[in-house]
Backbone as a ProteinNet text record, in pm:
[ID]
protein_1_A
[PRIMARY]
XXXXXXXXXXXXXXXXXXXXXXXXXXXXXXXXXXXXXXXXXXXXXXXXXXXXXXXXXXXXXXXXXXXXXXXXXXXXXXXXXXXXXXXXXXXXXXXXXXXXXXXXXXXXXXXXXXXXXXXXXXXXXXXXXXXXXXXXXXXXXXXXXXXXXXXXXXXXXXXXXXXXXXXXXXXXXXXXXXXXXXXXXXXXXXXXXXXXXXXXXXXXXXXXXXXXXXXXXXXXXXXXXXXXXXXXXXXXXXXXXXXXXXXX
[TERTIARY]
-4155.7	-4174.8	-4103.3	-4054.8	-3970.6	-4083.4	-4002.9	-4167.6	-4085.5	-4251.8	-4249.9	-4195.9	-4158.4	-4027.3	-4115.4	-4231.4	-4276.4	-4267.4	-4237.5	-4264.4	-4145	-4005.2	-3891.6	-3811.1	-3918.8	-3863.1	-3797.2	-3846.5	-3794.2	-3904.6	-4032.8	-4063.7	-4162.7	-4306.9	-4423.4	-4540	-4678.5	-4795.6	-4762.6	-4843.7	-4896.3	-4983.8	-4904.5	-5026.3	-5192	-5282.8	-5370.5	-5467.3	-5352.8	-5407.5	-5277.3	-5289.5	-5240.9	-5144.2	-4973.1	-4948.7	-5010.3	-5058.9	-5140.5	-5217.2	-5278.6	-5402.6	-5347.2	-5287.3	-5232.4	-5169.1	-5064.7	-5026	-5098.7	-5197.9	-5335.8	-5389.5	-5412.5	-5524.7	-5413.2	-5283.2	-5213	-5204.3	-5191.5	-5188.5	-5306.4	-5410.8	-5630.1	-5575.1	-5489	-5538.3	-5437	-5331.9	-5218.2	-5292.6	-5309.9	-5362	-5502.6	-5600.4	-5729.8	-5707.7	-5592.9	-5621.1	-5708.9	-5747	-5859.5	-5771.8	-5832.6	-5805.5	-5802.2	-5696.3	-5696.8	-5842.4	-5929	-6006.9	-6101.4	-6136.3	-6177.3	-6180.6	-6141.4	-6045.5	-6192.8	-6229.5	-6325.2	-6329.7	-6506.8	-6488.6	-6390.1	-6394.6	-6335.8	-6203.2	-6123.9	-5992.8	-5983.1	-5898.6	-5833.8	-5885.7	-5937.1	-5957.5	-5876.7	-5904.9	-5815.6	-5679.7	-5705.5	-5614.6	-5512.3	-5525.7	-5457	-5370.3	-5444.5	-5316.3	-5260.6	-5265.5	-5217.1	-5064.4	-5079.1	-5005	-4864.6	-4946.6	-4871.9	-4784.8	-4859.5	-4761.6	-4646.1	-4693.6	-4594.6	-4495.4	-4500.4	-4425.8	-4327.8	-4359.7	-4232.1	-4204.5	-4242.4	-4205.8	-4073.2	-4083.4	-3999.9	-3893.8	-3893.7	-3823.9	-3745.5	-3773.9	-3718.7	-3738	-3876	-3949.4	-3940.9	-3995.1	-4081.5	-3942.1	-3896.3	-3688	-3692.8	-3689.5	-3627.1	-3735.7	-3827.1	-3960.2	-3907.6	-3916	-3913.6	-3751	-3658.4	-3524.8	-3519.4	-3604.3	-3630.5	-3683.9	-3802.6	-3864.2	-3805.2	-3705.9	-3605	-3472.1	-3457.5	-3363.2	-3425.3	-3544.8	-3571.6	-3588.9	-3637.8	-3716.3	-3594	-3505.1	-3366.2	-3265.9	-3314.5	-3248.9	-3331.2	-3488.1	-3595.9	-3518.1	-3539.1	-3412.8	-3329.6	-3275.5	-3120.8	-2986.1	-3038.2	-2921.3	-2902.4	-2801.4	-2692.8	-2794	-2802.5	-2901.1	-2834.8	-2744.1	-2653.7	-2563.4	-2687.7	-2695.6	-2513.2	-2464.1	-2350.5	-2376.2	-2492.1	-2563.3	-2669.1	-2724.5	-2817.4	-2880.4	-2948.6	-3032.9	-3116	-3070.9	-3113.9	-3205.2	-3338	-3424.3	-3510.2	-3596.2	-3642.4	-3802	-3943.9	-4051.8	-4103.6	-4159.3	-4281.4	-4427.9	-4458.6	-4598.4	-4663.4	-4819.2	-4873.9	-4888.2	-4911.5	-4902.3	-5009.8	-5109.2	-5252.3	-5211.6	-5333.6	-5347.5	-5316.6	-5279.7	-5248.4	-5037.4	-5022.3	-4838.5	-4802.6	-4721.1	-4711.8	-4579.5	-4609.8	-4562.4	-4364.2	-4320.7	-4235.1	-4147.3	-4200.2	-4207.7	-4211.2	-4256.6	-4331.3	-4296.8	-4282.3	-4217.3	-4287.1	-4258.5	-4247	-4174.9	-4188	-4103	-4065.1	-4021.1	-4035.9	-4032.3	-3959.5	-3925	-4081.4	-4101	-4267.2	-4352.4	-4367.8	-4475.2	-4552.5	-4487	-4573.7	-4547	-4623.1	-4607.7	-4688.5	-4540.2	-4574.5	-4463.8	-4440	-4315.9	-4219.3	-4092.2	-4004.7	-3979.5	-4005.7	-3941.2	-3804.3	-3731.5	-3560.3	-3574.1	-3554.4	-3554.1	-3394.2	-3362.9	-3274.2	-3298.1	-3264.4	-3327.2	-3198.1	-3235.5	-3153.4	-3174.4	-3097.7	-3144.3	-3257.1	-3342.2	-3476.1	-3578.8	-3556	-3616.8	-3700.1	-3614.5	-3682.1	-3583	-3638.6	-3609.5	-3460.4	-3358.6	-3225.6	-3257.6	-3293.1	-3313.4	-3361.8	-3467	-3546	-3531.1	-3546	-3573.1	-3732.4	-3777.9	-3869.2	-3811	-3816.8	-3805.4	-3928.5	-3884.5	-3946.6	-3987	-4009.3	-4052.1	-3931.2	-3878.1	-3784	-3694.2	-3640.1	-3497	-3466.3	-3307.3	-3269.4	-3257.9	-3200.6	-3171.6	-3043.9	-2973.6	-2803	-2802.8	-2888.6	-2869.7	-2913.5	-3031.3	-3081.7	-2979.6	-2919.1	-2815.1	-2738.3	-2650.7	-2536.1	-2556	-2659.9	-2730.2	-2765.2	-2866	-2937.7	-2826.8	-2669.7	-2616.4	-2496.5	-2518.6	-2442.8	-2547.4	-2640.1	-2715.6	-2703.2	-2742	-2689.2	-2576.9	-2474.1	-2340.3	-2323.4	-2403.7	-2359.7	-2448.5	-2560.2	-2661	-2580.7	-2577.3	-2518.1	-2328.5	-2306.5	-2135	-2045.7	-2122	-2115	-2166.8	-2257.5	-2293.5	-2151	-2123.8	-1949.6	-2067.4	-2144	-2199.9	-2373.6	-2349.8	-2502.7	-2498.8	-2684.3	-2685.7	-2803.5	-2776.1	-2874.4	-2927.3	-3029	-3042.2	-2961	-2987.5	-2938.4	-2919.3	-3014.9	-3018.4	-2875.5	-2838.6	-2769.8	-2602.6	-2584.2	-2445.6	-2345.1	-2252.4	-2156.5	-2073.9	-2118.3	-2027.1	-2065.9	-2171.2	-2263.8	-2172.4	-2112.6	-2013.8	-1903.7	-1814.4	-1716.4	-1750.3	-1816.3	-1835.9	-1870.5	-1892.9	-1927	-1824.4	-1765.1	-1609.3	-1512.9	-1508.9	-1401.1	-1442.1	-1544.3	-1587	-1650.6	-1744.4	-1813.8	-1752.8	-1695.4	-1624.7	-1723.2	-1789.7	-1915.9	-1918.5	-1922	-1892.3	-2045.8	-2072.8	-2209.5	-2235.3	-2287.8	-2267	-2426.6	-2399.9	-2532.6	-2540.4	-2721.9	-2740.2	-2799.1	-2790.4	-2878.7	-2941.4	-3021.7	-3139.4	-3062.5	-3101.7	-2960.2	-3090.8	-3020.6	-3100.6	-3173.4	-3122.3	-3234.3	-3361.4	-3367.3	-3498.7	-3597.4	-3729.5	-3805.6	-3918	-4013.3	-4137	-4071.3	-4196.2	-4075.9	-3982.6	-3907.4	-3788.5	-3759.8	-3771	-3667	-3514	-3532.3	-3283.5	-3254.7	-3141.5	-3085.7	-3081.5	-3126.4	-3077.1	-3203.9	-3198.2	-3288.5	-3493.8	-3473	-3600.6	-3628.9	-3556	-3618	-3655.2	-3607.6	-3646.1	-3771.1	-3810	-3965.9	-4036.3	-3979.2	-4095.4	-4113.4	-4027.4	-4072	-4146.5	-4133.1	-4234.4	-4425.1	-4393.1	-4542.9	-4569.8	-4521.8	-4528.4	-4605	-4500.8	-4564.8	-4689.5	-4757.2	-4877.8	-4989.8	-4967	-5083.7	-5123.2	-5062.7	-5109.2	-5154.7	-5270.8	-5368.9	-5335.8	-5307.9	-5239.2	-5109.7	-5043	-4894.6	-4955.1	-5099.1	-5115.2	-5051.5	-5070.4	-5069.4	-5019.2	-4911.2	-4884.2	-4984.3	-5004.3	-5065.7	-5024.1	-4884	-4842.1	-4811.7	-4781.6	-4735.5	-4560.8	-4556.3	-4356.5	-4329.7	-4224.3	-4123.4	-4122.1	-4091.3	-4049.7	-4148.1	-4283.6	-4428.5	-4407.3	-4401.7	-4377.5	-4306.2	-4209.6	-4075.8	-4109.2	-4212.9	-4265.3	-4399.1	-4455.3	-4579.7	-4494.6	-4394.2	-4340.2	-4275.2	-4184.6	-4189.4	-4231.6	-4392	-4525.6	-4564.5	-4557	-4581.3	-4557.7	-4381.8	-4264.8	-4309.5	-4319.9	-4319.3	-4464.4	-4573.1	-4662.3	-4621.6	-4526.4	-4509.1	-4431.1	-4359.1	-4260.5	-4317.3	-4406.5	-4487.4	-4603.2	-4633.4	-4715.5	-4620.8	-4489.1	-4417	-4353.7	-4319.7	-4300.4	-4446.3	-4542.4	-4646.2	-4695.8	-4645.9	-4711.6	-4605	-4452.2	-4357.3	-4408.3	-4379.7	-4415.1	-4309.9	-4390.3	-4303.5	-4179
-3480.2	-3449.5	-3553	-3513	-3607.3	-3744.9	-3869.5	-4004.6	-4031.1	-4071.2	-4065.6	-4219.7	-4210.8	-4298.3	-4473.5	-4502.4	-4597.9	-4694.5	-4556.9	-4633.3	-4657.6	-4614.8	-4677.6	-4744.7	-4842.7	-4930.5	-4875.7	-4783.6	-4694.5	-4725.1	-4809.7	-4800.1	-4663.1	-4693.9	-4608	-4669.5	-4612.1	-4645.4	-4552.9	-4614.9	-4543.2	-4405.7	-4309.5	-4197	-4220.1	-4134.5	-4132.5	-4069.2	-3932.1	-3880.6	-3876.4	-3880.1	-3820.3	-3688.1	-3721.8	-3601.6	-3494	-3484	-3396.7	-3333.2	-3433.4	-3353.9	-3243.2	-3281.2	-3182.7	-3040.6	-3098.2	-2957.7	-2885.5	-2921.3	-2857.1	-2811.9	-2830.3	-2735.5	-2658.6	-2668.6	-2521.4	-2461.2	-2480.7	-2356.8	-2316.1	-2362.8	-2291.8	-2215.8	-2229.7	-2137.9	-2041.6	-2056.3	-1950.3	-1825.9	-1901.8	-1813.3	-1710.6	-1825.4	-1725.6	-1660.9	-1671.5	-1619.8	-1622	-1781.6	-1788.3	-1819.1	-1856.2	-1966.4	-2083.3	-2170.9	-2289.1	-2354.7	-2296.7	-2387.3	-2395	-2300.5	-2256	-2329.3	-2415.2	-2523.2	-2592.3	-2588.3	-2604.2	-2825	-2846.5	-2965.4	-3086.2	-3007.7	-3086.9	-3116.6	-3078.8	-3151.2	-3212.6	-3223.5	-3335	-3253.8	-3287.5	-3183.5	-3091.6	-2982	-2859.5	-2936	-2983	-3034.2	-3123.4	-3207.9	-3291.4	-3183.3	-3069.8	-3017.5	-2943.6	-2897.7	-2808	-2886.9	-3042.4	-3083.6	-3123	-3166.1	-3171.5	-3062.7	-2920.5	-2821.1	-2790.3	-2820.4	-2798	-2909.5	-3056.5	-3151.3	-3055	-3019.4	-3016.6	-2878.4	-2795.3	-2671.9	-2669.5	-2818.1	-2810	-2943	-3005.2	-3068.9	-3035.5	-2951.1	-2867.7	-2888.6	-3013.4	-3054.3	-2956.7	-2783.9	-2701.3	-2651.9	-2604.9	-2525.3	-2614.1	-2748.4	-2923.6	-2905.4	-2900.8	-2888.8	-2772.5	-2673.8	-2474.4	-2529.1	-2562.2	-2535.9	-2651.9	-2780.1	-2854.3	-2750.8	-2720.5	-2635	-2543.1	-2477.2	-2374.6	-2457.1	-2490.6	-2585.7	-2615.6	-2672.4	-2739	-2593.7	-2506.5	-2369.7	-2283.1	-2283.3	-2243.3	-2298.8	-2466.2	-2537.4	-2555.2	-2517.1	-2465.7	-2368.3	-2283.9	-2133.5	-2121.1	-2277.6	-2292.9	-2219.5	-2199	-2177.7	-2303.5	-2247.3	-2353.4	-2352.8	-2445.2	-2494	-2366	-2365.5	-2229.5	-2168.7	-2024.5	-1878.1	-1824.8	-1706.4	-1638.1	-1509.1	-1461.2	-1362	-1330.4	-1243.7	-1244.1	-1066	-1086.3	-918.3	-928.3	-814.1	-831.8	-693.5	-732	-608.5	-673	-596.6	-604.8	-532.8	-560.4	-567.4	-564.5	-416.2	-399.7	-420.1	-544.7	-516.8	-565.5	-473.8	-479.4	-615.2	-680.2	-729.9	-762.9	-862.7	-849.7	-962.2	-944.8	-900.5	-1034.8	-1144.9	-1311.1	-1310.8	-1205.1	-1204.8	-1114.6	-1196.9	-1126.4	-1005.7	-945.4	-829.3	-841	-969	-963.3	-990.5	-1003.6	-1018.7	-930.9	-806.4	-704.7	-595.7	-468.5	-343.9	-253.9	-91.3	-18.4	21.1	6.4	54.8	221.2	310	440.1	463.4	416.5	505.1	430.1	357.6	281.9	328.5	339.1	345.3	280.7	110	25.3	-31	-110.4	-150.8	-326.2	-389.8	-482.9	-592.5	-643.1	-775.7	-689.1	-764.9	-721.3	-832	-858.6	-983.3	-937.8	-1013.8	-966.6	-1111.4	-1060.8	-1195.7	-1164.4	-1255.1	-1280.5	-1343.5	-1272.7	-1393.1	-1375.4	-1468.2	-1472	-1374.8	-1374.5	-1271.7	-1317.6	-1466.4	-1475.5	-1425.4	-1361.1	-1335.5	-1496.3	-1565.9	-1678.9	-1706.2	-1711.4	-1697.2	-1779.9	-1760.6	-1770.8	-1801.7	-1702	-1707.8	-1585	-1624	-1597.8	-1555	-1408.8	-1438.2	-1340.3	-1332.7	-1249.6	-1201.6	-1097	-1049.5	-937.4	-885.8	-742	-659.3	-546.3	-406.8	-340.3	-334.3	-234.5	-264.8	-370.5	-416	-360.8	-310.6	-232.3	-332	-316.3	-386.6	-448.4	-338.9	-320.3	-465.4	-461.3	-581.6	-688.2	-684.1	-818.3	-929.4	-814.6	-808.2	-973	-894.6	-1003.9	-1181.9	-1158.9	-1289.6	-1354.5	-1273	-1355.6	-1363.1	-1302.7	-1263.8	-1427.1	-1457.1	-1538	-1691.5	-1654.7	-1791	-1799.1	-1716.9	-1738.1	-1804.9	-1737.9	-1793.1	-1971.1	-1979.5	-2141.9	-2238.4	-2198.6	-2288.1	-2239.6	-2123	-2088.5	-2050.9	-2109.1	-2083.4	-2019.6	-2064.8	-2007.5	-1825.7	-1801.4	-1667.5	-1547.9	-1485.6	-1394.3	-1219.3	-1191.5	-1103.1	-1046.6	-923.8	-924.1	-762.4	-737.5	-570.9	-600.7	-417.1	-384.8	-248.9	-213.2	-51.4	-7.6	142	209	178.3	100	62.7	-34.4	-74.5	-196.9	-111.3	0.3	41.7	61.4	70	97.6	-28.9	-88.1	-180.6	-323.4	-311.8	-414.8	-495.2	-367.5	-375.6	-461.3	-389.8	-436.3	-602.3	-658.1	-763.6	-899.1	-828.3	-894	-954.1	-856.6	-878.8	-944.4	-903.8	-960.8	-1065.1	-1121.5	-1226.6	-1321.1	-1297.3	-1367.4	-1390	-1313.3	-1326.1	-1279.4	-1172.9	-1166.4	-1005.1	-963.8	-867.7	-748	-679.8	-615.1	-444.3	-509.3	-349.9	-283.6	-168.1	-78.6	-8	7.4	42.8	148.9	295.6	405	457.5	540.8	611.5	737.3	789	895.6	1014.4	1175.8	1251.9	1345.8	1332	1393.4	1289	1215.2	1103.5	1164.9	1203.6	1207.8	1134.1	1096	977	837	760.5	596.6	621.9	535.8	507.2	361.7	321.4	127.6	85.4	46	85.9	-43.1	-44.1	-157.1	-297.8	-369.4	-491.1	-548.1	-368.7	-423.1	-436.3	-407.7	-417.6	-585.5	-635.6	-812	-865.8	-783.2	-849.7	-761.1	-670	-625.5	-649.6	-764.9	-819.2	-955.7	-1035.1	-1111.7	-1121.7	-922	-890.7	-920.1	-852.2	-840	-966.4	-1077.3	-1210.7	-1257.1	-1227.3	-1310.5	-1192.1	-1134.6	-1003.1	-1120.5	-1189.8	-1211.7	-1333.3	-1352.6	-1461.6	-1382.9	-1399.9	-1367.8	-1333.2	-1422.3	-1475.9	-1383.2	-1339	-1258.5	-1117.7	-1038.8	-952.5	-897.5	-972.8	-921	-1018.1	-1001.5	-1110.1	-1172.6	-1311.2	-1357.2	-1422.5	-1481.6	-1583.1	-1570.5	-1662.1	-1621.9	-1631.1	-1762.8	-1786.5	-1712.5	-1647.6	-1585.1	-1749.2	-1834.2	-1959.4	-1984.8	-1965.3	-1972.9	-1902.9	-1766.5	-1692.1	-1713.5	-1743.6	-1772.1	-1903.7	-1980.7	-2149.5	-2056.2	-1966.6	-1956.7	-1881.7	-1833.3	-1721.7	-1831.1	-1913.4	-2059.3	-2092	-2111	-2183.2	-2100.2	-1998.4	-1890.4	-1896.8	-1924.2	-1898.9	-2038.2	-2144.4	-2283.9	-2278.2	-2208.9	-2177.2	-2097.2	-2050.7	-1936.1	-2052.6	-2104.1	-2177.6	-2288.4	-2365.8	-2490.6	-2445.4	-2352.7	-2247	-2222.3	-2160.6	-2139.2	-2267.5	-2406.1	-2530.4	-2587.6	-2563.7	-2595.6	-2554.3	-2398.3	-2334.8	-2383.7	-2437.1	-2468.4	-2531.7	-2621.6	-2713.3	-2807.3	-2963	-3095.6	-3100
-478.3	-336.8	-251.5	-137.6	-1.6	-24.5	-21.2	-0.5	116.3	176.1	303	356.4	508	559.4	544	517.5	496.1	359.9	301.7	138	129.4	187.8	211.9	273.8	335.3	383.8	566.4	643	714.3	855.6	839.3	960.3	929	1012.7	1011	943.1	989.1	902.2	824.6	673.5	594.8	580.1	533.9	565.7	521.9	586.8	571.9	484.4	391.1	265	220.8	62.3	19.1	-37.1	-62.7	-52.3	-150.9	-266.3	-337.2	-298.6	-233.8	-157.9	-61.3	48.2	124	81.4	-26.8	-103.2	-150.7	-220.7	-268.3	-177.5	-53.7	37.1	94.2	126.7	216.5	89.5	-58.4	-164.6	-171.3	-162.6	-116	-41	81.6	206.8	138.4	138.2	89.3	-2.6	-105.3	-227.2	-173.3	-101.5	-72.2	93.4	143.1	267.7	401.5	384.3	485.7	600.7	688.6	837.5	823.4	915.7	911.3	898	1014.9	1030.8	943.7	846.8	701.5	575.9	633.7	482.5	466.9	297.8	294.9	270.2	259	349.1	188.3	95.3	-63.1	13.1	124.3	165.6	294.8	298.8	421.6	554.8	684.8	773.2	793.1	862.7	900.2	971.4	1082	1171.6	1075	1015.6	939	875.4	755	687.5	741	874.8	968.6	1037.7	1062.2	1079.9	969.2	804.6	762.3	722.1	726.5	734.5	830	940.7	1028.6	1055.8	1016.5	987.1	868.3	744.4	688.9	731.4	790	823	899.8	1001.5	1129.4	1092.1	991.5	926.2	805.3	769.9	699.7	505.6	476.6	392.5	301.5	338.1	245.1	208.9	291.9	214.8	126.1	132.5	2.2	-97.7	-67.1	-183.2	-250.6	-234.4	-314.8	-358.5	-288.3	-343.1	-487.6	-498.1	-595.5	-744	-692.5	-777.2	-857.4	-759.2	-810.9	-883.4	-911.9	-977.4	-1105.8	-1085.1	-1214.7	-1304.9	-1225	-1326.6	-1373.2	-1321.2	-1375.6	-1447.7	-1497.2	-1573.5	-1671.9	-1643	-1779.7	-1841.9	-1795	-1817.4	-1903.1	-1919.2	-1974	-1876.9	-1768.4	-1631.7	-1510.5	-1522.2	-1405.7	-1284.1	-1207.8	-1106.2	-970.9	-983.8	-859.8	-921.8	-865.2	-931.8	-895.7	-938.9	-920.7	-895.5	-869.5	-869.1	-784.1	-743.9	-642.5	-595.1	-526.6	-516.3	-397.7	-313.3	-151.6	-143.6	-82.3	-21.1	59.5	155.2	245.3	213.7	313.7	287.3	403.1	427.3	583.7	545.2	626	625.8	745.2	735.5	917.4	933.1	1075.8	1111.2	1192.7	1158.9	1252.3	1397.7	1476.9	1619.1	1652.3	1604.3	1639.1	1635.7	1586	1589.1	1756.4	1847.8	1920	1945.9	2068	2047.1	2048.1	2065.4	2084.1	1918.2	1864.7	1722.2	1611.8	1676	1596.1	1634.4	1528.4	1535.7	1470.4	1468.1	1376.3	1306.5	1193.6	1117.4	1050.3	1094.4	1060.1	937.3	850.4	711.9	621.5	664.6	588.7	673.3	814.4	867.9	899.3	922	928	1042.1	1113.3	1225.3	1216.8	1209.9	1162.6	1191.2	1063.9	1034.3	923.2	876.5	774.7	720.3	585.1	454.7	478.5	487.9	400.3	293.4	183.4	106.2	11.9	-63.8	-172.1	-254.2	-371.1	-485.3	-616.1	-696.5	-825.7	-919.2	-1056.3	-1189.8	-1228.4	-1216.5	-1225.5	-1162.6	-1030.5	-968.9	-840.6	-829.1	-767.1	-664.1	-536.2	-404	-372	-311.1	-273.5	-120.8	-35.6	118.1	164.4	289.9	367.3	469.2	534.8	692.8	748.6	835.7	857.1	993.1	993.3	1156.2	1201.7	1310.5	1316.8	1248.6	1250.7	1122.3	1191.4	1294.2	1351.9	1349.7	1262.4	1258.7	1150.5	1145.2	1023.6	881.7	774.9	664.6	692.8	740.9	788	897.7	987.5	1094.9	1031.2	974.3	889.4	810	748.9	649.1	660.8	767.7	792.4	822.6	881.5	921.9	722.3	690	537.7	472.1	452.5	328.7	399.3	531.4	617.9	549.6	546.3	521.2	388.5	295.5	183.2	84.7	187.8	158.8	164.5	237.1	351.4	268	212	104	-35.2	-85.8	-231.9	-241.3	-240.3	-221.6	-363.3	-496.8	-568.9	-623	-539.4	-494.1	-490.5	-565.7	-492.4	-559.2	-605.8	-635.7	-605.2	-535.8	-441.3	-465.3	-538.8	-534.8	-441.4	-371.4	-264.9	-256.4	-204.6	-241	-108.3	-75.9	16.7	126	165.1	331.2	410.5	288.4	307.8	262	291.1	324	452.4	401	579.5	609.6	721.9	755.7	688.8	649.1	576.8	433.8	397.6	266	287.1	409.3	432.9	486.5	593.3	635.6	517.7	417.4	282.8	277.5	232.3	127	237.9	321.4	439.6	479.9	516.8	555	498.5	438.6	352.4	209.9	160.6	35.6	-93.9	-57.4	-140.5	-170.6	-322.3	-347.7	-338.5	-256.1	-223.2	-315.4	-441	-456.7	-420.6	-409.3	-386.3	-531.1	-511.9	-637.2	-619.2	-580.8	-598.8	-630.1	-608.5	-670.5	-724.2	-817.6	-898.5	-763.6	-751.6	-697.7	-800.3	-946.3	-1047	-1051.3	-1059.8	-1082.4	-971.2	-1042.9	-1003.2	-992.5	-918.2	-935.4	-945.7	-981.8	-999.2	-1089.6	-1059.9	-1169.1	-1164	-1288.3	-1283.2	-1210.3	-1128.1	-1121.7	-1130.7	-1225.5	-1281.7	-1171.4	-1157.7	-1065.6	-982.5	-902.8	-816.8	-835.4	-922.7	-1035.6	-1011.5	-1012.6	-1010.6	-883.7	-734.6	-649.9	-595.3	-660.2	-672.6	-739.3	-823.7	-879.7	-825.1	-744.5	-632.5	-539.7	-448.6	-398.1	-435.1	-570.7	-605	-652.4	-678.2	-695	-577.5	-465.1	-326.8	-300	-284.3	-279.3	-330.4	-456.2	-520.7	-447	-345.9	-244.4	-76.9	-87.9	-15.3	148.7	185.2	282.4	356.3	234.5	265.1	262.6	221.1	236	359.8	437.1	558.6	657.2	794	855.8	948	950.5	1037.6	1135.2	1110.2	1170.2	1300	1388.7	1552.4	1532.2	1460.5	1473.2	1330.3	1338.8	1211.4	1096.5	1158.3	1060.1	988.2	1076.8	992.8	867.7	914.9	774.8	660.3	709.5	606.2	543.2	590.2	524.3	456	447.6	347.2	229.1	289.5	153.1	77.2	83.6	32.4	-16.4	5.3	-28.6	-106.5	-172	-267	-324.1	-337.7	-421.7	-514.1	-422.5	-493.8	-599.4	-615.2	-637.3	-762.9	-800.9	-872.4	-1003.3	-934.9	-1012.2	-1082.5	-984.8	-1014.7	-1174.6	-1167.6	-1268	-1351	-1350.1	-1490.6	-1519.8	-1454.4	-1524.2	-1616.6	-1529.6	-1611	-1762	-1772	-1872.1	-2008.6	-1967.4	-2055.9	-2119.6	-2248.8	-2343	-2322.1	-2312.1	-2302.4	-2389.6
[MASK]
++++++++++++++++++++++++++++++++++++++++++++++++++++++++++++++++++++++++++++++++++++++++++++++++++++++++++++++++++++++++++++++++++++++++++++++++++++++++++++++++++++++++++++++++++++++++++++++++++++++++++++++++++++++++++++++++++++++++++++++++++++++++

């Protein structure tokens, strides 16, 4: 984890808990979905881990923490620390009554009226980049922005599948600009009921990864960045659990 600017010689008191501790109570709240102020009394007060969340939220701590995590769990793997590969989809869900309206959409083809995940992730299935927006923003608009951030953190990245949503000019702006080859992966029109489709099968199982955290059921947050720091906080949760279960 980042040590903090005291223990290096940098000027500041000493914190007042522990970083363990702290990480341990925003993964309580994450996982069980309560309220800040909920935090039961075994941790640091509410206010305290509220701050230290939002210290690395707005410092940019939790991206450095999850992108650590992801490194080490892909060199568990026996893979190169940066992927060449990657898999883009998007995720509506409602949005309760603390997100305001300027934030929040419907989404027609889901029906939800809510927020939208756009995430990216690797052939492991472990998070690349983040954005949350609206429910009423297309995939197509999302697109250019995440596949833009992507590029600028993963440079080794030149290959990206996407389902349907993400055709048209979306393709071209790839390849022309970004330098990033976007293929789409379709649903054949004989397939009936579910079907597996090659690729994009792994970044639904990211989805249902982040689900089993309480918290992401549903949006709560007021800022988009909030969001995009618990899905983080999930991800790092997921990873921290499959380093653990490895053998020394």
């Amino acid at each position: 984890m980042p040590v903090p600017n005291w223990l290096e010689g940098r000027g500041g008191q000493p914190e007042s808990y522990c970083h363990r501790q702290m990480v341990d109570a925003v993964r309580y709240l994450l996982a069980g979905g309560i309220t800040w102020r909920a935090m039961p009394a075994d941790f640091p007060a509410w206010d305290r881990v509220y701050a230290f969340f939002r210290r690395w939220r707005d410092k940019g701590l939790t991206a450095e923490f999850h992108d650590r995590l992801r490194d080490r769990v892909r060199q568990a793997a026996g893979r190169d620390p940066e992927p060449t590969a990657a898999v883009i989809d998007a995720q509506s869900v409602k949005a309760a009554a603390s997100v305001p309206a300027v934030t929040r959409g419907f989404d027609g083809g889901k029906k939800v009226n809510g927020r939208k995940r756009h995430i990216v992730v690797d052939t492991l299935g472990l998070l690349l980049a983040v954005m949350v927006t609206a429910a009423s923003v297309t995939d197509r608009g999302a697109g250019r922005t995440l596949l833009a951030r992507l590029r600028e953190r993963h440079r080794r990245v030149t290959r990206v599948w996407a389902d349907g949503g993400c055709t048209g000019r979306l393709v071209d702006f790839s390849r022309e600009v970004l330098r990033v080859a976007l293929t789409v992966v379709r649903r054949s029109d004989d397939a009936s009921g579910f079907a597996v489709l090659p690729k994009r099968w792994l970044v639904e199982g990211t989805f249902a990864w982040l689900m089993r955290s309480r918290r992401l059921a549903r949006d709560y947050e007021t800022r988009t960045d909030t969001s995009e720091a618990m899905i983080r906080w999930s991800m790092s949760m997921v990873m921290s659990r499959r380093l653990a279960r490895r053998p020394s």
